[in-house]
Amino acid sequence: MRTLSWGDVAEEDPLLAFPAGRTSEAPGRPLRIAVTGASGTVGALVTRMLAGRYAVTAVSRDPARAARGGVAGTIVGADFAERRDLSRALAGADAVLAVTFDPLRPTHDANILAAARREGVRHVVKLSALAVTDPDAQDVITRWQRESEELLKASGLAWTILRPRAFMSNTLDWAPSVRGQGVVRGLYGTSRNSCVDPRDVAEAAACALSMPGHDGRTYALTGPQALSVREQTEQLGRALGRALTYEELTEEQALQAWRRRHPEPVAQAILDTARRQRDGAKTLLADGVREVTGHAPAAFRTWAERHAGLFRGAGPGGPARHSACVEAGSVTTPGSRWTGPVQAGRGEYFECHGHRGSEKVHY
């Protein structure tokens, strides 16, 4: 019999999602947790995992859209560029999940931390990226994440840093070509990435926010196996019950596609990280998921089976709306579309063809 994780339990019964953990400084009231980026990949799941047990404030640029997307807790609108907005949103919080999305607007992390200090927040959990540990990673996205981590460590607040590898749900970018042509296209298709299920990342965040023992800790979050795009394509095909074809792009084809969809610094950063993956920089397997949550990380095969329906055809809301939007999180593929930095609304950094390819900066 499979043992249910807290993430599984949260989906069945949010009231049983997490046992009592940290306590509030104010006797008689529950721990108050603010989740920034609450409309996105990890944030939405965290709100659902915690809202039945704790007082959760879900911070989103677009509260109406967050509500439609199944975000739990008290939804509050805020613009990360406005410290006054953030102070209002974080007022009374004991702990904050800090998820920022735009490397071209690096002041957002500083604004969150300033508001957290002003409002007396005790603990900040930061969603960063495993790439920060690679000294050869000097692209604009990774430099931004490193600087954000240093800001947090120097803030005087208690902190926990989560460093996930690429989200398995990034493969949702393939859904249109898989549905229409049975084809997956990518760059360096034999290079491997130890991608992680975003639900495991969300559960790690929920644990760090609500349970003691994580202050001053940094966790590397990966899946159980480093897989190539070709191998993911094969496993996805098995989940779908049909063979899929992989087509290799040239570097120039991929870069031109990214340039059409992203600002030049982002397109170059995506290419840089693809090259590092080609050179074997993303195969590390870490035990962070087990350390924080107590269970092994989910395999890509499991994720693919759970989401197979999204690759078979449109659901009731069409291909642009599906239940995995709250899970949708390799860097973006050439099939994704830049629509400008969307801070905490429908997507968080990249808004891609009807699913939130949101924290694609986590690689």
Tab-separated table of C-alpha atoms in Angstrom:
chain	number	residue	atom	x	y	z
A	1	MET	CA	0.000	0.000	0.000
A	2	ARG	CA	1.359	3.433	-0.916
A	3	THR	CA	1.964	5.825	1.961
A	4	LEU	CA	0.233	9.152	1.417
A	5	SER	CA	2.349	12.277	1.654
A	6	TRP	CA	1.002	15.454	3.175
A	7	GLY	CA	0.603	16.791	-0.352
A	8	ASP	CA	-1.678	13.866	-1.216
A	9	VAL	CA	-3.656	14.337	1.968
A	10	ALA	CA	-4.081	18.037	1.266
A	11	GLU	CA	-5.773	17.244	-2.015
A	12	GLU	CA	-8.167	14.849	-0.290
A	13	ASP	CA	-8.814	16.827	2.884
A	14	PRO	CA	-7.107	20.180	3.413
A	15	LEU	CA	-7.963	20.128	7.112
A	16	LEU	CA	-5.610	17.197	7.551
A	17	ALA	CA	-2.847	18.602	5.406
A	18	PHE	CA	-0.292	19.364	8.108
A	19	PRO	CA	-0.085	18.566	11.798
A	20	ALA	CA	0.366	21.385	14.251
A	21	GLY	CA	3.920	22.687	13.975
A	22	ARG	CA	5.190	26.189	14.713
A	23	THR	CA	3.088	28.353	16.954
A	24	SER	CA	2.212	32.006	16.773
A	25	GLU	CA	3.758	34.476	19.186
A	26	ALA	CA	0.222	35.575	20.037
A	27	PRO	CA	-1.458	33.013	22.307
A	28	GLY	CA	-4.795	31.762	21.094
A	29	ARG	CA	-4.335	32.392	17.381
A	30	PRO	CA	-2.996	30.095	14.669
A	31	LEU	CA	0.300	30.579	12.891
A	32	ARG	CA	-0.103	33.160	10.147
A	33	ILE	CA	1.622	32.398	6.864
A	34	ALA	CA	1.833	34.709	3.845
A	35	VAL	CA	2.515	33.140	0.434
A	36	THR	CA	3.790	35.476	-2.278
A	37	GLY	CA	3.384	34.306	-5.844
A	38	ALA	CA	0.263	32.529	-4.676
A	39	SER	CA	-1.158	32.165	-8.187
A	40	GLY	CA	1.826	30.231	-9.471
A	41	THR	CA	3.259	26.770	-9.640
A	42	VAL	CA	4.432	26.301	-6.088
A	43	GLY	CA	2.526	29.073	-4.344
A	44	ALA	CA	-0.946	27.822	-5.212
A	45	LEU	CA	-0.146	24.331	-3.986
A	46	VAL	CA	1.312	25.678	-0.751
A	47	THR	CA	-1.861	27.634	-0.025
A	48	ARG	CA	-3.957	24.516	-0.521
A	49	MET	CA	-1.708	22.438	1.699
A	50	LEU	CA	-1.715	24.900	4.587
A	51	ALA	CA	-4.998	26.829	4.522
A	52	GLY	CA	-7.010	24.260	6.467
A	53	ARG	CA	-4.619	24.285	9.409
A	54	TYR	CA	-3.110	27.771	9.473
A	55	ALA	CA	-4.164	31.341	8.729
A	56	VAL	CA	-2.905	31.750	5.151
A	57	THR	CA	-2.670	35.004	3.236
A	58	ALA	CA	-2.272	34.385	-0.498
A	59	VAL	CA	-0.537	37.351	-2.112
A	60	SER	CA	-1.289	37.809	-5.807
A	61	ARG	CA	-1.142	40.611	-8.336
A	62	ASP	CA	-4.582	39.561	-9.599
A	63	PRO	CA	-6.821	38.345	-6.737
A	64	ALA	CA	-9.754	37.518	-9.019
A	65	ARG	CA	-7.618	35.297	-11.191
A	66	ALA	CA	-6.084	33.674	-8.118
A	67	ALA	CA	-9.535	32.816	-6.829
A	68	ARG	CA	-10.520	31.292	-10.165
A	69	GLY	CA	-7.336	29.237	-10.108
A	70	GLY	CA	-8.173	27.513	-6.833
A	71	VAL	CA	-5.794	29.469	-4.603
A	72	ALA	CA	-6.730	28.929	-0.940
A	73	GLY	CA	-6.628	31.224	2.057
A	74	THR	CA	-7.352	34.943	2.216
A	75	ILE	CA	-6.364	36.369	-1.165
A	76	VAL	CA	-4.763	39.812	-1.077
A	77	GLY	CA	-3.646	41.847	-4.067
A	78	ALA	CA	-0.148	43.349	-4.109
A	79	ASP	CA	2.395	44.632	-6.586
A	80	PHE	CA	5.965	43.552	-5.782
A	81	ALA	CA	7.195	46.955	-6.958
A	82	GLU	CA	5.193	48.677	-4.208
A	83	ARG	CA	6.452	48.273	-0.641
A	84	ARG	CA	3.243	49.772	0.723
A	85	ASP	CA	1.240	47.027	-1.005
A	86	LEU	CA	3.555	44.383	0.385
A	87	SER	CA	3.465	45.759	3.923
A	88	ARG	CA	-0.314	45.614	3.857
A	89	ALA	CA	-0.245	42.061	2.502
A	90	LEU	CA	2.318	40.805	5.046
A	91	ALA	CA	0.825	42.543	8.085
A	92	GLY	CA	0.492	40.109	10.965
A	93	ALA	CA	2.352	37.273	9.235
A	94	ASP	CA	4.677	35.059	11.247
A	95	ALA	CA	6.253	33.391	8.194
A	96	VAL	CA	6.477	34.273	4.503
A	97	LEU	CA	7.129	32.250	1.382
A	98	ALA	CA	9.149	34.532	-0.922
A	99	VAL	CA	8.722	33.660	-4.586
A	100	THR	CA	9.831	36.277	-7.104
A	101	PHE	CA	9.806	35.868	-10.831
A	102	ASP	CA	11.552	38.516	-12.856
A	103	PRO	CA	15.359	38.722	-13.050
A	104	LEU	CA	14.999	42.009	-14.924
A	105	ARG	CA	13.321	43.530	-11.853
A	106	PRO	CA	15.670	42.509	-9.024
A	107	THR	CA	14.221	44.978	-6.494
A	108	HIS	CA	11.258	42.721	-5.832
A	109	ASP	CA	13.135	40.556	-3.313
A	110	ALA	CA	14.408	43.628	-1.479
A	111	ASN	CA	10.867	44.989	-1.318
A	112	ILE	CA	9.483	41.767	0.157
A	113	LEU	CA	12.222	41.643	2.784
A	114	ALA	CA	11.788	45.295	3.696
A	115	ALA	CA	8.055	44.762	4.169
A	116	ALA	CA	8.677	41.579	6.166
A	117	ARG	CA	11.016	43.396	8.561
A	118	ARG	CA	8.613	46.295	8.909
A	119	GLU	CA	5.698	43.997	9.742
A	120	GLY	CA	7.588	41.836	12.239
A	121	VAL	CA	7.750	38.626	10.188
A	122	ARG	CA	9.909	36.052	11.953
A	123	HIS	CA	10.800	33.600	9.184
A	124	VAL	CA	11.175	33.790	5.406
A	125	VAL	CA	11.344	30.733	3.154
A	126	LYS	CA	12.927	31.632	-0.193
A	127	LEU	CA	12.333	29.694	-3.410
A	128	SER	CA	15.641	29.934	-5.264
A	129	ALA	CA	17.334	27.646	-7.819
A	130	LEU	CA	19.910	24.876	-7.693
A	131	ALA	CA	21.898	26.579	-10.443
A	132	VAL	CA	23.271	29.048	-7.879
A	133	THR	CA	25.672	26.350	-6.676
A	134	ASP	CA	27.339	26.077	-10.106
A	135	PRO	CA	30.244	28.561	-10.346
A	136	ASP	CA	30.061	28.386	-14.141
A	137	ALA	CA	26.474	29.636	-14.122
A	138	GLN	CA	26.834	33.376	-14.699
A	139	ASP	CA	23.678	34.137	-16.684
A	140	VAL	CA	21.343	36.926	-15.656
A	141	ILE	CA	18.821	34.564	-14.059
A	142	THR	CA	21.326	32.748	-11.847
A	143	ARG	CA	23.115	35.932	-10.787
A	144	TRP	CA	19.737	37.353	-9.758
A	145	GLN	CA	18.951	34.282	-7.666
A	146	ARG	CA	22.354	34.392	-5.954
A	147	GLU	CA	21.907	38.072	-5.109
A	148	SER	CA	18.414	37.380	-3.785
A	149	GLU	CA	19.753	34.674	-1.469
A	150	GLU	CA	22.431	37.035	-0.138
A	151	LEU	CA	19.824	39.716	0.517
A	152	LEU	CA	17.830	37.248	2.591
A	153	LYS	CA	20.836	36.078	4.600
A	154	ALA	CA	21.774	39.672	5.382
A	155	SER	CA	18.218	40.685	6.295
A	156	GLY	CA	18.366	39.764	9.973
A	157	LEU	CA	15.326	37.502	9.548
A	158	ALA	CA	15.293	33.776	10.164
A	159	TRP	CA	15.524	32.091	6.764
A	160	THR	CA	15.280	28.840	4.848
A	161	ILE	CA	16.329	28.494	1.210
A	162	LEU	CA	14.878	25.939	-1.199
A	163	ARG	CA	16.868	25.250	-4.373
A	164	PRO	CA	14.860	23.138	-6.817
A	165	ARG	CA	16.073	21.804	-10.132
A	166	ALA	CA	13.813	22.181	-13.197
A	167	PHE	CA	10.149	21.355	-12.660
A	168	MET	CA	8.770	18.219	-14.291
A	169	SER	CA	5.728	20.256	-15.211
A	170	ASN	CA	7.823	22.280	-17.660
A	171	THR	CA	7.069	19.455	-20.072
A	172	LEU	CA	3.514	20.808	-20.297
A	173	ASP	CA	5.018	23.149	-22.884
A	174	TRP	CA	5.040	20.123	-25.176
A	175	ALA	CA	1.311	19.485	-24.852
A	176	PRO	CA	0.212	21.283	-28.065
A	177	SER	CA	2.726	19.474	-30.283
A	178	VAL	CA	2.118	16.152	-28.527
A	179	ARG	CA	-1.636	16.438	-28.957
A	180	GLY	CA	-1.473	17.677	-32.513
A	181	GLN	CA	1.521	15.851	-33.965
A	182	GLY	CA	2.824	13.324	-31.452
A	183	VAL	CA	6.105	15.258	-31.447
A	184	VAL	CA	8.422	16.728	-28.808
A	185	ARG	CA	11.030	19.256	-29.959
A	186	GLY	CA	14.021	20.336	-27.944
A	187	LEU	CA	17.677	21.286	-27.760
A	188	TYR	CA	20.402	18.850	-26.635
A	189	GLY	CA	17.928	16.021	-26.276
A	190	THR	CA	20.401	13.556	-24.756
A	191	SER	CA	21.535	15.910	-21.958
A	192	ARG	CA	20.141	15.104	-18.527
A	193	ASN	CA	18.415	17.102	-15.805
A	194	SER	CA	17.437	15.820	-12.354
A	195	CYS	CA	14.025	17.482	-12.617
A	196	VAL	CA	11.686	17.592	-9.616
A	197	ASP	CA	7.932	17.311	-9.180
A	198	PRO	CA	6.637	20.787	-8.226
A	199	ARG	CA	4.306	19.160	-5.729
A	200	ASP	CA	7.388	17.951	-3.820
A	201	VAL	CA	8.773	21.482	-3.910
A	202	ALA	CA	5.499	22.873	-2.585
A	203	GLU	CA	5.397	20.307	0.182
A	204	ALA	CA	8.968	21.181	1.181
A	205	ALA	CA	7.978	24.845	1.308
A	206	ALA	CA	4.892	24.081	3.390
A	207	CYS	CA	6.962	22.047	5.849
A	208	ALA	CA	9.618	24.742	6.179
A	209	LEU	CA	6.978	27.403	6.759
A	210	SER	CA	4.949	25.508	9.335
A	211	MET	CA	7.302	23.127	11.135
A	212	PRO	CA	10.293	23.874	13.396
A	213	GLY	CA	13.880	22.928	12.637
A	214	HIS	CA	14.436	24.565	9.251
A	215	ASP	CA	15.850	27.956	10.220
A	216	GLY	CA	19.215	28.633	8.601
A	217	ARG	CA	18.958	25.578	6.365
A	218	THR	CA	19.390	25.288	2.596
A	219	TYR	CA	17.877	22.343	0.733
A	220	ALA	CA	18.653	21.084	-2.768
A	221	LEU	CA	15.464	19.621	-4.270
A	222	THR	CA	15.742	17.167	-7.155
A	223	GLY	CA	13.905	14.195	-8.519
A	224	PRO	CA	15.175	10.632	-8.053
A	225	GLN	CA	16.753	10.367	-11.515
A	226	ALA	CA	18.484	12.622	-14.037
A	227	LEU	CA	16.631	12.239	-17.335
A	228	SER	CA	17.139	13.518	-20.853
A	229	VAL	CA	14.361	15.008	-22.956
A	230	ARG	CA	14.495	11.883	-25.120
A	231	GLU	CA	13.961	9.723	-22.041
A	232	GLN	CA	11.161	11.949	-20.805
A	233	THR	CA	9.550	11.728	-24.239
A	234	GLU	CA	9.681	7.930	-24.071
A	235	GLN	CA	8.206	7.811	-20.562
A	236	LEU	CA	5.497	10.277	-21.474
A	237	GLY	CA	4.629	8.161	-24.507
A	238	ARG	CA	4.250	5.120	-22.278
A	239	ALA	CA	1.930	7.051	-19.984
A	240	LEU	CA	-0.114	8.028	-23.033
A	241	GLY	CA	-0.087	4.542	-24.499
A	242	ARG	CA	1.422	5.669	-27.808
A	243	ALA	CA	4.863	6.309	-29.236
A	244	LEU	CA	6.038	9.909	-29.454
A	245	THR	CA	8.716	11.281	-31.761
A	246	TYR	CA	11.557	13.483	-30.586
A	247	GLU	CA	12.934	16.105	-32.981
A	248	GLU	CA	16.238	17.818	-32.262
A	249	LEU	CA	16.522	21.558	-32.792
A	250	THR	CA	19.751	23.288	-33.705
A	251	GLU	CA	21.077	25.839	-31.249
A	252	GLU	CA	20.265	28.631	-33.690
A	253	GLN	CA	16.690	27.418	-34.157
A	254	ALA	CA	16.155	27.324	-30.416
A	255	LEU	CA	17.752	30.709	-29.823
A	256	GLN	CA	15.734	32.389	-32.566
A	257	ALA	CA	12.529	30.958	-31.108
A	258	TRP	CA	13.449	32.206	-27.635
A	259	ARG	CA	14.319	35.647	-29.002
A	260	ARG	CA	10.859	35.911	-30.527
A	261	ARG	CA	9.286	35.231	-27.156
A	262	HIS	CA	11.650	36.645	-24.526
A	263	PRO	CA	13.809	39.700	-23.914
A	264	GLU	CA	17.365	39.215	-25.183
A	265	PRO	CA	18.980	38.752	-21.723
A	266	VAL	CA	16.471	36.023	-20.908
A	267	ALA	CA	16.915	34.285	-24.269
A	268	GLN	CA	20.682	34.262	-23.758
A	269	ALA	CA	20.279	32.970	-20.203
A	270	ILE	CA	18.123	30.105	-21.450
A	271	LEU	CA	20.760	29.195	-24.022
A	272	ASP	CA	23.528	29.392	-21.428
A	273	THR	CA	21.705	27.036	-19.086
A	274	ALA	CA	20.984	24.624	-21.969
A	275	ARG	CA	24.691	24.533	-22.732
A	276	ARG	CA	25.529	23.820	-19.115
A	277	GLN	CA	23.023	20.988	-19.134
A	278	ARG	CA	24.663	19.673	-22.313
A	279	ASP	CA	27.957	19.661	-20.416
A	280	GLY	CA	26.506	17.617	-17.546
A	281	ALA	CA	25.959	20.364	-14.960
A	282	LYS	CA	22.438	19.310	-13.969
A	283	THR	CA	22.700	15.632	-13.111
A	284	LEU	CA	23.266	15.973	-9.366
A	285	LEU	CA	20.821	13.967	-7.247
A	286	ALA	CA	20.120	15.447	-3.821
A	287	ASP	CA	18.158	14.212	-0.822
A	288	GLY	CA	16.516	17.517	0.069
A	289	VAL	CA	12.956	16.384	-0.609
A	290	ARG	CA	13.332	13.477	1.801
A	291	GLU	CA	15.109	15.650	4.390
A	292	VAL	CA	12.270	18.138	4.546
A	293	THR	CA	9.168	16.053	3.835
A	294	GLY	CA	10.180	12.603	5.069
A	295	HIS	CA	9.427	10.849	1.766
A	296	ALA	CA	11.294	10.153	-1.453
A	297	PRO	CA	10.843	12.502	-4.402
A	298	ALA	CA	8.354	11.498	-7.085
A	299	ALA	CA	9.645	10.060	-10.353
A	300	PHE	CA	8.927	11.660	-13.715
A	301	ARG	CA	7.065	8.523	-14.747
A	302	THR	CA	4.658	9.092	-11.858
A	303	TRP	CA	4.206	12.743	-12.740
A	304	ALA	CA	3.544	11.841	-16.400
A	305	GLU	CA	0.914	9.264	-15.468
A	306	ARG	CA	-0.804	11.781	-13.199
A	307	HIS	CA	-0.957	14.384	-15.979
A	308	ALA	CA	-1.383	12.205	-19.052
A	309	GLY	CA	-4.824	13.630	-19.769
A	310	LEU	CA	-3.348	17.067	-20.381
A	311	PHE	CA	-1.353	15.693	-23.307
A	312	ARG	CA	-4.279	13.773	-24.817
A	313	GLY	CA	-6.658	16.635	-25.504
A	314	ALA	CA	-8.486	19.647	-24.202
A	315	GLY	CA	-10.438	19.384	-21.000
A	316	PRO	CA	-13.781	21.049	-20.290
A	317	GLY	CA	-12.124	24.453	-20.238
A	318	GLY	CA	-10.050	23.884	-23.366
A	319	PRO	CA	-6.327	23.345	-23.485
A	320	ALA	CA	-5.669	26.703	-21.881
A	321	ARG	CA	-7.347	25.769	-18.595
A	322	HIS	CA	-6.657	22.596	-16.690
A	323	SER	CA	-6.241	21.310	-13.170
A	324	ALA	CA	-2.460	21.253	-13.388
A	325	CYS	CA	-2.318	25.020	-13.649
A	326	VAL	CA	-1.675	25.034	-9.930
A	327	GLU	CA	1.167	22.563	-10.451
A	328	ALA	CA	2.549	23.757	-13.777
A	329	GLY	CA	5.841	25.134	-13.287
A	330	SER	CA	14.530	22.530	-18.008
A	331	VAL	CA	14.024	26.149	-18.686
A	332	THR	CA	11.287	27.089	-21.068
A	333	THR	CA	11.186	25.269	-24.367
A	334	PRO	CA	10.985	27.051	-27.717
A	335	GLY	CA	7.248	26.430	-27.708
A	336	SER	CA	6.569	28.847	-24.873
A	337	ARG	CA	5.530	32.431	-25.320
A	338	TRP	CA	6.809	35.568	-23.593
A	339	THR	CA	4.048	38.036	-22.760
A	340	GLY	CA	6.053	40.256	-20.499
A	341	PRO	CA	6.855	39.859	-16.803
A	342	VAL	CA	3.669	38.803	-15.027
A	343	GLN	CA	4.425	39.237	-11.378
A	344	ALA	CA	1.906	37.076	-9.607
A	345	GLY	CA	-1.101	36.707	-11.783
A	346	ARG	CA	-1.829	33.962	-14.261
A	347	GLY	CA	1.846	33.215	-14.680
A	348	GLU	CA	4.824	34.414	-12.741
A	349	TYR	CA	7.699	34.854	-15.095
A	350	PHE	CA	6.872	33.117	-18.331
A	351	GLU	CA	3.237	32.834	-19.359
A	352	CYS	CA	3.127	29.926	-21.754
A	353	HIS	CA	0.391	28.720	-24.102
A	354	GLY	CA	-2.362	28.336	-21.548
A	355	HIS	CA	-0.470	26.873	-18.625
A	356	ARG	CA	1.631	28.623	-16.107
A	357	GLY	CA	5.197	27.845	-17.070
A	358	SER	CA	5.803	30.061	-14.127
A	359	GLU	CA	8.884	29.359	-12.086
A	360	LYS	CA	10.902	28.364	-15.139
A	361	VAL	CA	13.674	30.381	-13.608
A	362	HIS	CA	14.147	27.487	-11.141
A	363	TYR	CA	16.699	25.333	-12.870
